[in-house]
Amino acid sequence: MSGHTHPCCKIGPSILCADLSCLADECRKMIHSGADYLHLDVMDGHFVPNLTFGHPIVKCLRPKMPDIYFDMHMMVQNPEKWVESMADAGANQYTFHVEACEDIPALCRKIQESGMRVGVGLKPGTPVETILPYSDLFDVVLIMTVEPGFGGQSFMEDMMSKVQYLRTNFPYLDIEVDGGVGPNTIDVVAEAGANMIVSGTAITGASDPSQVIALLRNSVENAIQKSQLER
């Protein structure tokens, strides 16, 4: 998995929850509010029953924000199909779902060779053990705390056992959590060991997004600091 440096806190607003009619402006607003990266949800209507956007949108956004880290959450069947297109569009991280992939090592190699970081996502019903045989191939593991593809679900706190297992066994791994994360749930996420925090409406719908981002960051950084003191 990722290199031997302690994972640092990164906050990534989910831009699907923003006003898509002025997406570039919304993305800039998130970055100016203190976001470390942008989380872009790609849904194909097959792997999940919803349809969002694809690589043309990413390609249009990239020139407007050349230095921003784009984390592509690929909720798609046949994720190997879109690797070159997303790399060409300027994506930095390609997070595929293990449930949609038949040949994990081949896909990880393809993503790495295209110059992107490798992320793997797990739906709530997928045991963390599924990915352990391939643990040296990933840079990021994304633990879903809602069922992907549906809005307005409650945060699944029982998914934190997956995060805890990964953090205990892979202390240098980037662990991302997505689904229902906001001021009311961040402490349990941070204490479990997640360091990459995806948050949607809690940030994009806030009257002051910078305040929410700062709150999320504070919780995660405190948890990281505490865990390093305990080692």
PDB file of C-alpha atoms in Angstrom:
ATOM      1  CA  MET A   1       0.000   0.000   0.000  1.00  0.00           C
ATOM      2  CA  SER A   2       1.158   3.640   0.187  1.00  0.00           C
ATOM      3  CA  GLY A   3       4.591   4.765   1.419  1.00  0.00           C
ATOM      4  CA  HIS A   4       5.970   4.782   4.936  1.00  0.00           C
ATOM      5  CA  THR A   5       4.878   8.208   6.055  1.00  0.00           C
ATOM      6  CA  HIS A   6       2.107   8.736   8.526  1.00  0.00           C
ATOM      7  CA  PRO A   7      -1.129   9.604   6.731  1.00  0.00           C
ATOM      8  CA  CYS A   8      -2.156  13.229   6.952  1.00  0.00           C
ATOM      9  CA  CYS A   9      -5.629  14.668   7.080  1.00  0.00           C
ATOM     10  CA  LYS A  10      -7.257  15.533   3.748  1.00  0.00           C
ATOM     11  CA  ILE A  11     -10.789  16.884   3.335  1.00  0.00           C
ATOM     12  CA  GLY A  12     -12.511  16.339  -0.015  1.00  0.00           C
ATOM     13  CA  PRO A  13     -15.935  17.842  -0.683  1.00  0.00           C
ATOM     14  CA  SER A  14     -18.166  15.738  -2.909  1.00  0.00           C
ATOM     15  CA  ILE A  15     -18.999  18.079  -5.766  1.00  0.00           C
ATOM     16  CA  LEU A  16     -22.025  16.072  -6.836  1.00  0.00           C
ATOM     17  CA  CYS A  17     -23.800  17.824  -3.961  1.00  0.00           C
ATOM     18  CA  ALA A  18     -22.868  21.264  -5.318  1.00  0.00           C
ATOM     19  CA  ASP A  19     -24.708  23.377  -7.899  1.00  0.00           C
ATOM     20  CA  LEU A  20     -23.687  21.550 -11.089  1.00  0.00           C
ATOM     21  CA  SER A  21     -24.862  24.411 -13.302  1.00  0.00           C
ATOM     22  CA  CYS A  22     -21.824  26.441 -12.164  1.00  0.00           C
ATOM     23  CA  LEU A  23     -19.460  23.607 -11.325  1.00  0.00           C
ATOM     24  CA  ALA A  24     -16.125  25.383 -11.799  1.00  0.00           C
ATOM     25  CA  ASP A  25     -17.196  28.219  -9.504  1.00  0.00           C
ATOM     26  CA  GLU A  26     -18.432  25.724  -6.900  1.00  0.00           C
ATOM     27  CA  CYS A  27     -15.129  23.815  -7.062  1.00  0.00           C
ATOM     28  CA  ARG A  28     -13.115  27.029  -6.610  1.00  0.00           C
ATOM     29  CA  LYS A  29     -15.311  27.959  -3.665  1.00  0.00           C
ATOM     30  CA  MET A  30     -14.545  24.591  -2.009  1.00  0.00           C
ATOM     31  CA  ILE A  31     -10.796  24.999  -2.507  1.00  0.00           C
ATOM     32  CA  HIS A  32     -10.866  28.589  -1.198  1.00  0.00           C
ATOM     33  CA  SER A  33     -12.804  27.275   1.812  1.00  0.00           C
ATOM     34  CA  GLY A  34      -9.880  25.009   2.680  1.00  0.00           C
ATOM     35  CA  ALA A  35     -10.573  21.718   0.851  1.00  0.00           C
ATOM     36  CA  ASP A  36      -7.510  19.593   0.076  1.00  0.00           C
ATOM     37  CA  TYR A  37      -9.010  17.796  -2.901  1.00  0.00           C
ATOM     38  CA  LEU A  38     -12.246  17.314  -4.819  1.00  0.00           C
ATOM     39  CA  HIS A  39     -14.199  14.051  -4.818  1.00  0.00           C
ATOM     40  CA  LEU A  40     -16.005  13.452  -8.121  1.00  0.00           C
ATOM     41  CA  ASP A  41     -18.692  10.762  -8.201  1.00  0.00           C
ATOM     42  CA  VAL A  42     -18.953   9.005 -11.557  1.00  0.00           C
ATOM     43  CA  MET A  43     -22.070   6.802 -11.805  1.00  0.00           C
ATOM     44  CA  ASP A  44     -23.002   4.842 -14.910  1.00  0.00           C
ATOM     45  CA  GLY A  45     -26.605   3.792 -14.229  1.00  0.00           C
ATOM     46  CA  HIS A  46     -25.513   0.119 -14.167  1.00  0.00           C
ATOM     47  CA  PHE A  47     -23.250  -0.466 -11.169  1.00  0.00           C
ATOM     48  CA  VAL A  48     -25.429   1.994  -9.294  1.00  0.00           C
ATOM     49  CA  PRO A  49     -28.940   3.093 -10.358  1.00  0.00           C
ATOM     50  CA  ASN A  50     -27.951   6.698 -10.862  1.00  0.00           C
ATOM     51  CA  LEU A  51     -26.275   8.618 -13.678  1.00  0.00           C
ATOM     52  CA  THR A  52     -23.929  11.565 -13.159  1.00  0.00           C
ATOM     53  CA  PHE A  53     -21.027  12.729 -15.349  1.00  0.00           C
ATOM     54  CA  GLY A  54     -17.918  11.377 -17.028  1.00  0.00           C
ATOM     55  CA  HIS A  55     -14.471  12.337 -18.259  1.00  0.00           C
ATOM     56  CA  PRO A  56     -15.598  15.261 -20.524  1.00  0.00           C
ATOM     57  CA  ILE A  57     -16.603  17.225 -17.389  1.00  0.00           C
ATOM     58  CA  VAL A  58     -13.242  16.464 -15.757  1.00  0.00           C
ATOM     59  CA  LYS A  59     -11.420  17.566 -18.906  1.00  0.00           C
ATOM     60  CA  CYS A  60     -13.311  20.880 -18.870  1.00  0.00           C
ATOM     61  CA  LEU A  61     -12.603  21.474 -15.178  1.00  0.00           C
ATOM     62  CA  ARG A  62      -8.878  20.684 -15.311  1.00  0.00           C
ATOM     63  CA  PRO A  63      -7.683  23.870 -17.142  1.00  0.00           C
ATOM     64  CA  LYS A  64      -9.718  26.021 -14.750  1.00  0.00           C
ATOM     65  CA  MET A  65      -7.979  24.493 -11.699  1.00  0.00           C
ATOM     66  CA  PRO A  66      -4.653  23.049 -12.889  1.00  0.00           C
ATOM     67  CA  ASP A  67      -3.225  22.222  -9.449  1.00  0.00           C
ATOM     68  CA  ILE A  68      -6.238  20.680  -7.705  1.00  0.00           C
ATOM     69  CA  TYR A  69      -6.281  16.975  -6.833  1.00  0.00           C
ATOM     70  CA  PHE A  70      -9.191  15.200  -8.546  1.00  0.00           C
ATOM     71  CA  ASP A  71     -10.292  12.007  -6.807  1.00  0.00           C
ATOM     72  CA  MET A  72     -12.506  10.038  -9.191  1.00  0.00           C
ATOM     73  CA  HIS A  73     -14.948   7.709  -7.438  1.00  0.00           C
ATOM     74  CA  MET A  74     -15.797   5.322 -10.268  1.00  0.00           C
ATOM     75  CA  MET A  75     -19.146   3.737  -9.438  1.00  0.00           C
ATOM     76  CA  VAL A  76     -19.184   1.940 -12.782  1.00  0.00           C
ATOM     77  CA  GLN A  77     -19.232  -1.531 -14.264  1.00  0.00           C
ATOM     78  CA  ASN A  78     -16.087  -2.412 -16.238  1.00  0.00           C
ATOM     79  CA  PRO A  79     -13.930   0.212 -14.507  1.00  0.00           C
ATOM     80  CA  GLU A  80     -10.957  -0.747 -16.714  1.00  0.00           C
ATOM     81  CA  LYS A  81     -12.812   0.842 -19.644  1.00  0.00           C
ATOM     82  CA  TRP A  82     -12.398   4.426 -18.426  1.00  0.00           C
ATOM     83  CA  VAL A  83      -8.833   4.521 -17.096  1.00  0.00           C
ATOM     84  CA  GLU A  84      -7.176   6.114 -20.157  1.00  0.00           C
ATOM     85  CA  SER A  85     -10.014   8.618 -20.625  1.00  0.00           C
ATOM     86  CA  MET A  86      -9.823   9.775 -17.002  1.00  0.00           C
ATOM     87  CA  ALA A  87      -6.022   9.980 -17.046  1.00  0.00           C
ATOM     88  CA  ASP A  88      -6.180  12.004 -20.264  1.00  0.00           C
ATOM     89  CA  ALA A  89      -8.827  14.296 -18.697  1.00  0.00           C
ATOM     90  CA  GLY A  90      -6.450  15.085 -15.810  1.00  0.00           C
ATOM     91  CA  ALA A  91      -7.652  12.873 -12.950  1.00  0.00           C
ATOM     92  CA  ASN A  92      -5.185  12.243 -10.090  1.00  0.00           C
ATOM     93  CA  GLN A  93      -6.793   9.275  -8.339  1.00  0.00           C
ATOM     94  CA  TYR A  94      -8.885   6.495  -9.818  1.00  0.00           C
ATOM     95  CA  THR A  95     -10.997   4.706  -7.215  1.00  0.00           C
ATOM     96  CA  PHE A  96     -12.757   1.655  -8.619  1.00  0.00           C
ATOM     97  CA  HIS A  97     -15.131  -0.664  -6.787  1.00  0.00           C
ATOM     98  CA  VAL A  98     -13.846  -4.132  -5.989  1.00  0.00           C
ATOM     99  CA  GLU A  99     -17.356  -5.487  -6.626  1.00  0.00           C
ATOM    100  CA  ALA A 100     -17.188  -4.339 -10.277  1.00  0.00           C
ATOM    101  CA  CYS A 101     -13.729  -5.698 -11.054  1.00  0.00           C
ATOM    102  CA  GLU A 102     -12.764  -9.154 -12.311  1.00  0.00           C
ATOM    103  CA  ASP A 103      -8.978  -8.730 -12.490  1.00  0.00           C
ATOM    104  CA  ILE A 104      -7.826  -6.469  -9.648  1.00  0.00           C
ATOM    105  CA  PRO A 105      -4.028  -6.701 -10.254  1.00  0.00           C
ATOM    106  CA  ALA A 106      -4.404  -5.908 -13.976  1.00  0.00           C
ATOM    107  CA  LEU A 107      -6.615  -2.882 -13.277  1.00  0.00           C
ATOM    108  CA  CYS A 108      -4.257  -1.570 -10.575  1.00  0.00           C
ATOM    109  CA  ARG A 109      -1.319  -1.844 -12.984  1.00  0.00           C
ATOM    110  CA  LYS A 110      -3.278  -0.043 -15.684  1.00  0.00           C
ATOM    111  CA  ILE A 111      -4.136   2.829 -13.326  1.00  0.00           C
ATOM    112  CA  GLN A 112      -0.529   3.128 -12.103  1.00  0.00           C
ATOM    113  CA  GLU A 113       0.852   3.069 -15.644  1.00  0.00           C
ATOM    114  CA  SER A 114      -1.531   5.871 -16.586  1.00  0.00           C
ATOM    115  CA  GLY A 115       0.004   8.046 -13.840  1.00  0.00           C
ATOM    116  CA  MET A 116      -2.892   8.061 -11.391  1.00  0.00           C
ATOM    117  CA  ARG A 117      -3.012   6.877  -7.768  1.00  0.00           C
ATOM    118  CA  VAL A 118      -4.908   3.641  -7.203  1.00  0.00           C
ATOM    119  CA  GLY A 119      -7.991   3.644  -4.992  1.00  0.00           C
ATOM    120  CA  VAL A 120     -10.296   0.721  -4.246  1.00  0.00           C
ATOM    121  CA  GLY A 121     -13.808   1.150  -2.861  1.00  0.00           C
ATOM    122  CA  LEU A 122     -15.855  -1.243  -0.745  1.00  0.00           C
ATOM    123  CA  LYS A 123     -19.639  -1.181  -0.524  1.00  0.00           C
ATOM    124  CA  PRO A 124     -21.089  -1.654   2.981  1.00  0.00           C
ATOM    125  CA  GLY A 125     -21.836  -5.325   2.335  1.00  0.00           C
ATOM    126  CA  THR A 126     -18.313  -6.180   1.134  1.00  0.00           C
ATOM    127  CA  PRO A 127     -15.953  -7.571   3.767  1.00  0.00           C
ATOM    128  CA  VAL A 128     -12.579  -5.883   4.079  1.00  0.00           C
ATOM    129  CA  GLU A 129     -10.935  -9.313   3.714  1.00  0.00           C
ATOM    130  CA  THR A 130     -11.861  -9.215   0.006  1.00  0.00           C
ATOM    131  CA  ILE A 131      -9.014  -6.817  -0.760  1.00  0.00           C
ATOM    132  CA  LEU A 132      -6.314  -8.153   1.577  1.00  0.00           C
ATOM    133  CA  PRO A 133      -4.615 -10.403  -1.024  1.00  0.00           C
ATOM    134  CA  TYR A 134      -3.973  -7.271  -3.135  1.00  0.00           C
ATOM    135  CA  SER A 135      -3.068  -4.902  -0.313  1.00  0.00           C
ATOM    136  CA  ASP A 136       0.287  -3.890  -1.796  1.00  0.00           C
ATOM    137  CA  LEU A 137      -1.386  -2.618  -4.990  1.00  0.00           C
ATOM    138  CA  PHE A 138      -3.515   0.205  -3.509  1.00  0.00           C
ATOM    139  CA  ASP A 139      -2.679   3.757  -2.467  1.00  0.00           C
ATOM    140  CA  VAL A 140      -6.122   4.436  -0.984  1.00  0.00           C
ATOM    141  CA  VAL A 141      -8.947   2.281   0.375  1.00  0.00           C
ATOM    142  CA  LEU A 142     -12.396   3.883   0.334  1.00  0.00           C
ATOM    143  CA  ILE A 143     -14.872   2.581   2.903  1.00  0.00           C
ATOM    144  CA  MET A 144     -18.448   3.428   1.963  1.00  0.00           C
ATOM    145  CA  THR A 145     -20.639   4.329   4.941  1.00  0.00           C
ATOM    146  CA  VAL A 146     -23.792   4.453   2.832  1.00  0.00           C
ATOM    147  CA  GLU A 147     -24.930   2.331  -0.117  1.00  0.00           C
ATOM    148  CA  PRO A 148     -23.365   3.989  -3.199  1.00  0.00           C
ATOM    149  CA  GLY A 149     -25.662   5.605  -5.722  1.00  0.00           C
ATOM    150  CA  PHE A 150     -28.468   6.738  -3.410  1.00  0.00           C
ATOM    151  CA  GLY A 151     -28.733  10.119  -1.697  1.00  0.00           C
ATOM    152  CA  GLY A 152     -30.037  10.966   1.756  1.00  0.00           C
ATOM    153  CA  GLN A 153     -28.975   7.820   3.607  1.00  0.00           C
ATOM    154  CA  SER A 154     -27.862   7.653   7.219  1.00  0.00           C
ATOM    155  CA  PHE A 155     -24.237   7.109   8.149  1.00  0.00           C
ATOM    156  CA  MET A 156     -23.489   3.442   8.922  1.00  0.00           C
ATOM    157  CA  GLU A 157     -21.390   3.505  12.074  1.00  0.00           C
ATOM    158  CA  ASP A 158     -20.825  -0.258  11.980  1.00  0.00           C
ATOM    159  CA  MET A 159     -18.539   0.253   8.962  1.00  0.00           C
ATOM    160  CA  MET A 160     -15.964   1.748  11.333  1.00  0.00           C
ATOM    161  CA  SER A 161     -14.761  -1.765  12.193  1.00  0.00           C
ATOM    162  CA  LYS A 162     -13.389  -1.951   8.622  1.00  0.00           C
ATOM    163  CA  VAL A 163     -11.558   1.338   9.093  1.00  0.00           C
ATOM    164  CA  GLN A 164     -10.154   0.216  12.442  1.00  0.00           C
ATOM    165  CA  TYR A 165      -8.946  -3.075  10.967  1.00  0.00           C
ATOM    166  CA  LEU A 166      -7.186  -1.317   8.083  1.00  0.00           C
ATOM    167  CA  ARG A 167      -5.594   1.335  10.295  1.00  0.00           C
ATOM    168  CA  THR A 168      -4.299  -1.283  12.744  1.00  0.00           C
ATOM    169  CA  ASN A 169      -2.835  -3.489  10.025  1.00  0.00           C
ATOM    170  CA  PHE A 170      -1.756  -0.809   7.525  1.00  0.00           C
ATOM    171  CA  PRO A 171      -0.685   2.235   9.570  1.00  0.00           C
ATOM    172  CA  TYR A 172       0.627   4.152   6.535  1.00  0.00           C
ATOM    173  CA  LEU A 173      -2.390   3.633   4.295  1.00  0.00           C
ATOM    174  CA  ASP A 174      -4.649   6.459   3.120  1.00  0.00           C
ATOM    175  CA  ILE A 175      -8.118   5.428   4.349  1.00  0.00           C
ATOM    176  CA  GLU A 176     -11.030   7.356   2.880  1.00  0.00           C
ATOM    177  CA  VAL A 177     -14.603   7.375   4.205  1.00  0.00           C
ATOM    178  CA  ASP A 178     -17.596   8.482   2.148  1.00  0.00           C
ATOM    179  CA  GLY A 179     -21.275   8.667   3.038  1.00  0.00           C
ATOM    180  CA  GLY A 180     -23.123  10.710   5.638  1.00  0.00           C
ATOM    181  CA  VAL A 181     -19.941  12.252   7.046  1.00  0.00           C
ATOM    182  CA  GLY A 182     -20.347  15.670   8.649  1.00  0.00           C
ATOM    183  CA  PRO A 183     -19.963  17.486  11.975  1.00  0.00           C
ATOM    184  CA  ASN A 184     -22.209  14.957  13.787  1.00  0.00           C
ATOM    185  CA  THR A 185     -20.318  11.855  12.598  1.00  0.00           C
ATOM    186  CA  ILE A 186     -16.719  13.025  12.078  1.00  0.00           C
ATOM    187  CA  ASP A 187     -15.430  12.128  15.552  1.00  0.00           C
ATOM    188  CA  VAL A 188     -16.244   8.424  15.225  1.00  0.00           C
ATOM    189  CA  VAL A 189     -14.723   8.391  11.708  1.00  0.00           C
ATOM    190  CA  ALA A 190     -11.562  10.135  12.897  1.00  0.00           C
ATOM    191  CA  GLU A 191     -11.167   7.912  15.954  1.00  0.00           C
ATOM    192  CA  ALA A 192     -11.513   4.775  13.791  1.00  0.00           C
ATOM    193  CA  GLY A 193      -8.476   5.939  11.808  1.00  0.00           C
ATOM    194  CA  ALA A 194      -9.739   7.492   8.566  1.00  0.00           C
ATOM    195  CA  ASN A 195      -7.623  10.355   7.229  1.00  0.00           C
ATOM    196  CA  MET A 196      -9.300  11.178   3.879  1.00  0.00           C
ATOM    197  CA  ILE A 197     -12.768  12.565   4.531  1.00  0.00           C
ATOM    198  CA  VAL A 198     -15.397  12.890   1.822  1.00  0.00           C
ATOM    199  CA  SER A 199     -18.296  15.108   2.795  1.00  0.00           C
ATOM    200  CA  GLY A 200     -21.159  16.247   0.616  1.00  0.00           C
ATOM    201  CA  THR A 201     -24.045  18.454   1.676  1.00  0.00           C
ATOM    202  CA  ALA A 202     -22.543  19.030   5.138  1.00  0.00           C
ATOM    203  CA  ILE A 203     -19.932  21.163   3.338  1.00  0.00           C
ATOM    204  CA  THR A 204     -21.556  22.285   0.077  1.00  0.00           C
ATOM    205  CA  GLY A 205     -24.871  23.135   1.755  1.00  0.00           C
ATOM    206  CA  ALA A 206     -23.313  25.042   4.645  1.00  0.00           C
ATOM    207  CA  SER A 207     -23.632  28.822   4.896  1.00  0.00           C
ATOM    208  CA  ASP A 208     -19.903  28.840   5.734  1.00  0.00           C
ATOM    209  CA  PRO A 209     -18.173  25.806   4.152  1.00  0.00           C
ATOM    210  CA  SER A 210     -14.786  26.885   5.542  1.00  0.00           C
ATOM    211  CA  GLN A 211     -16.090  26.533   9.087  1.00  0.00           C
ATOM    212  CA  VAL A 212     -17.289  22.955   8.428  1.00  0.00           C
ATOM    213  CA  ILE A 213     -14.018  21.980   6.711  1.00  0.00           C
ATOM    214  CA  ALA A 214     -12.047  23.379   9.657  1.00  0.00           C
ATOM    215  CA  LEU A 215     -14.198  21.410  12.107  1.00  0.00           C
ATOM    216  CA  LEU A 216     -13.708  18.149  10.165  1.00  0.00           C
ATOM    217  CA  ARG A 217      -9.962  18.775   9.884  1.00  0.00           C
ATOM    218  CA  ASN A 218      -9.618  19.536  13.587  1.00  0.00           C
ATOM    219  CA  SER A 219     -11.289  16.250  14.548  1.00  0.00           C
ATOM    220  CA  VAL A 220      -9.103  14.156  12.220  1.00  0.00           C
ATOM    221  CA  GLU A 221      -5.854  15.915  13.128  1.00  0.00           C
ATOM    222  CA  ASN A 222      -6.572  15.484  16.844  1.00  0.00           C
ATOM    223  CA  ALA A 223      -7.227  11.760  16.320  1.00  0.00           C
ATOM    224  CA  ILE A 224      -4.019  11.331  14.287  1.00  0.00           C
ATOM    225  CA  GLN A 225      -2.006  13.157  16.933  1.00  0.00           C
ATOM    226  CA  LYS A 226      -3.544  11.034  19.689  1.00  0.00           C
ATOM    227  CA  SER A 227      -2.839   7.753  17.879  1.00  0.00           C
ATOM    228  CA  GLN A 228       0.803   8.712  17.259  1.00  0.00           C
ATOM    229  CA  LEU A 229       1.287   9.531  20.956  1.00  0.00           C
ATOM    230  CA  GLU A 230      -0.140   6.133  21.874  1.00  0.00           C
ATOM    231  CA  ARG A 231       2.268   4.220  19.628  1.00  0.00           C
TER     232      ARG A 231
END
